[in-house]
């Protein structure tokens, strides 16, 4: 491999000749060989590209950067956003907690790529300097939190929310379609009074709607960007009007409603917006875990389990048991939920690491957030398309369970009292007989009275109230 020499304030560094990055990136590559597969997410890099382009335009508008440099920086940032230089960002998550090396990675790539676009060589004087021009009016301490907010906001808007809404809409359709399919309810995993499948699914719909509402309510805080705070929040080395204008430029280039943070000291030293938004993602994960588990239990069997719903058979389920089919989409969904809940612990711990004027767990918080947001969105779409849309009731099994349930005796509470109703249920269970037979044998009511009073379809409440 051929190398070239790059310089920084600490001296010379050998850098692969075909790469655009410079000395600080190479130092980080050598110093943080931790988790080779844990690369800094490209979404963060794209967040940097938006803010570097916005900063260049803002600095030019405010008279502190030439048009030539603005245009070169802007051109390279557009190339990064077009995924033309994905291999130029080799750094891992496990680096400095401020993300300084990733900020400099972007600065160096923009600088050196601009050098080539300007028709120069690496040995020529730099047309665009990584610190003085690409990083002008910035600090790693305000660029990384800005990049992470851009990345996280975009992921939630573009992947997470659409995925959840797709699954919610399917479950809503199923709830409506199955609103009159009466089945036995279960509490404590034991038989309870009847309800409809539609009512049961309406609970899943409500969970997702509340989760979506909570998540969307966090977006206002997440849309605040730190850029303009520079080193400690004071905005040192920025021209007047920079913070507001650069936020407007980011909003313009990204098409999303970003705005300057009301308090830059908070924006650098605390990442409560990330903690808050991921808390909503955790809530959704808890809801999805419940939904996934319910559906796989309701579909269990198909002959020796509950088997009240039929889910699509997508692939063979065993390498040794012919014909076995498993609830793989429910398993994938609930594993995603476990990962998201675990990520929330890391993000919560990361949120506690704000020491004086700077939080120093930025990379791990951003990476975990992006993983959670993407996983939830993708898993909802997968579960929807490969499972939820194909759910159908198993009418024969539903009727079998309903007719055999002892908890239908609850309908007799107001007719003969709790004690007598309990006696009927216990006797039927002990003898393995039907409720109706024991009610008559015990002399508590006639066959006609039982048929009149014990009707599962009358025990589900008013469907109009659902």
PDB file of C-alpha atoms in Angstrom, residues 43-45 47-48 51 97-98 142-154 222 225 258 267 271 274-275 359 361-367 369-370:
ATOM      1  CA  UNK A  43     -26.176   8.841   9.577  1.00  0.00           C
ATOM      2  CA  UNK A  44     -23.884  10.827  11.893  1.00  0.00           C
ATOM      3  CA  UNK A  45     -21.514  11.521   9.009  1.00  0.00           C
ATOM      4  CA  UNK A  47     -25.498  14.948   9.867  1.00  0.00           C
ATOM      5  CA  UNK A  48     -22.023  16.466   9.784  1.00  0.00           C
ATOM      6  CA  UNK A  51     -24.004  21.156   9.215  1.00  0.00           C
ATOM      7  CA  UNK A  97     -16.591  11.054  24.211  1.00  0.00           C
ATOM      8  CA  UNK A  98     -16.918  14.423  22.508  1.00  0.00           C
ATOM      9  CA  UNK A 142     -21.243  21.773  19.266  1.00  0.00           C
ATOM     10  CA  UNK A 143     -20.873  19.968  15.931  1.00  0.00           C
ATOM     11  CA  UNK A 144     -21.211  16.424  17.256  1.00  0.00           C
ATOM     12  CA  UNK A 145     -24.423  17.082  19.224  1.00  0.00           C
ATOM     13  CA  UNK A 146     -25.763  18.883  16.165  1.00  0.00           C
ATOM     14  CA  UNK A 147     -24.866  15.964  13.922  1.00  0.00           C
ATOM     15  CA  UNK A 148     -26.424  13.467  16.310  1.00  0.00           C
ATOM     16  CA  UNK A 149     -29.666  15.462  16.555  1.00  0.00           C
ATOM     17  CA  UNK A 150     -29.896  15.709  12.775  1.00  0.00           C
ATOM     18  CA  UNK A 151     -29.239  11.983  12.391  1.00  0.00           C
ATOM     19  CA  UNK A 152     -31.601  10.885  15.161  1.00  0.00           C
ATOM     20  CA  UNK A 153     -34.425  13.208  14.109  1.00  0.00           C
ATOM     21  CA  UNK A 154     -34.186  12.042  10.487  1.00  0.00           C
ATOM     22  CA  UNK A 222     -34.790  16.862  19.449  1.00  0.00           C
ATOM     23  CA  UNK A 225     -29.328  22.056  17.545  1.00  0.00           C
ATOM     24  CA  UNK A 258     -34.347  22.317  12.964  1.00  0.00           C
ATOM     25  CA  UNK A 267     -27.107  21.528  24.379  1.00  0.00           C
ATOM     26  CA  UNK A 271     -28.300  15.346  26.130  1.00  0.00           C
ATOM     27  CA  UNK A 274     -31.738  12.066  23.363  1.00  0.00           C
ATOM     28  CA  UNK A 275     -32.613  10.481  26.710  1.00  0.00           C
ATOM     29  CA  UNK A 359     -21.222  15.539  28.050  1.00  0.00           C
ATOM     30  CA  UNK A 361     -20.612  10.008  26.038  1.00  0.00           C
ATOM     31  CA  UNK A 362     -21.927  11.460  22.790  1.00  0.00           C
ATOM     32  CA  UNK A 363     -20.868   8.722  20.315  1.00  0.00           C
ATOM     33  CA  UNK A 364     -22.323   5.797  22.251  1.00  0.00           C
ATOM     34  CA  UNK A 365     -25.573   7.661  22.908  1.00  0.00           C
ATOM     35  CA  UNK A 366     -25.966   8.546  19.245  1.00  0.00           C
ATOM     36  CA  UNK A 367     -25.090   5.060  17.994  1.00  0.00           C
ATOM     37  CA  UNK A 369     -30.287   5.742  19.554  1.00  0.00           C
ATOM     38  CA  UNK A 370     -29.876   5.237  15.812  1.00  0.00           C
TER      39      UNK A 370
END
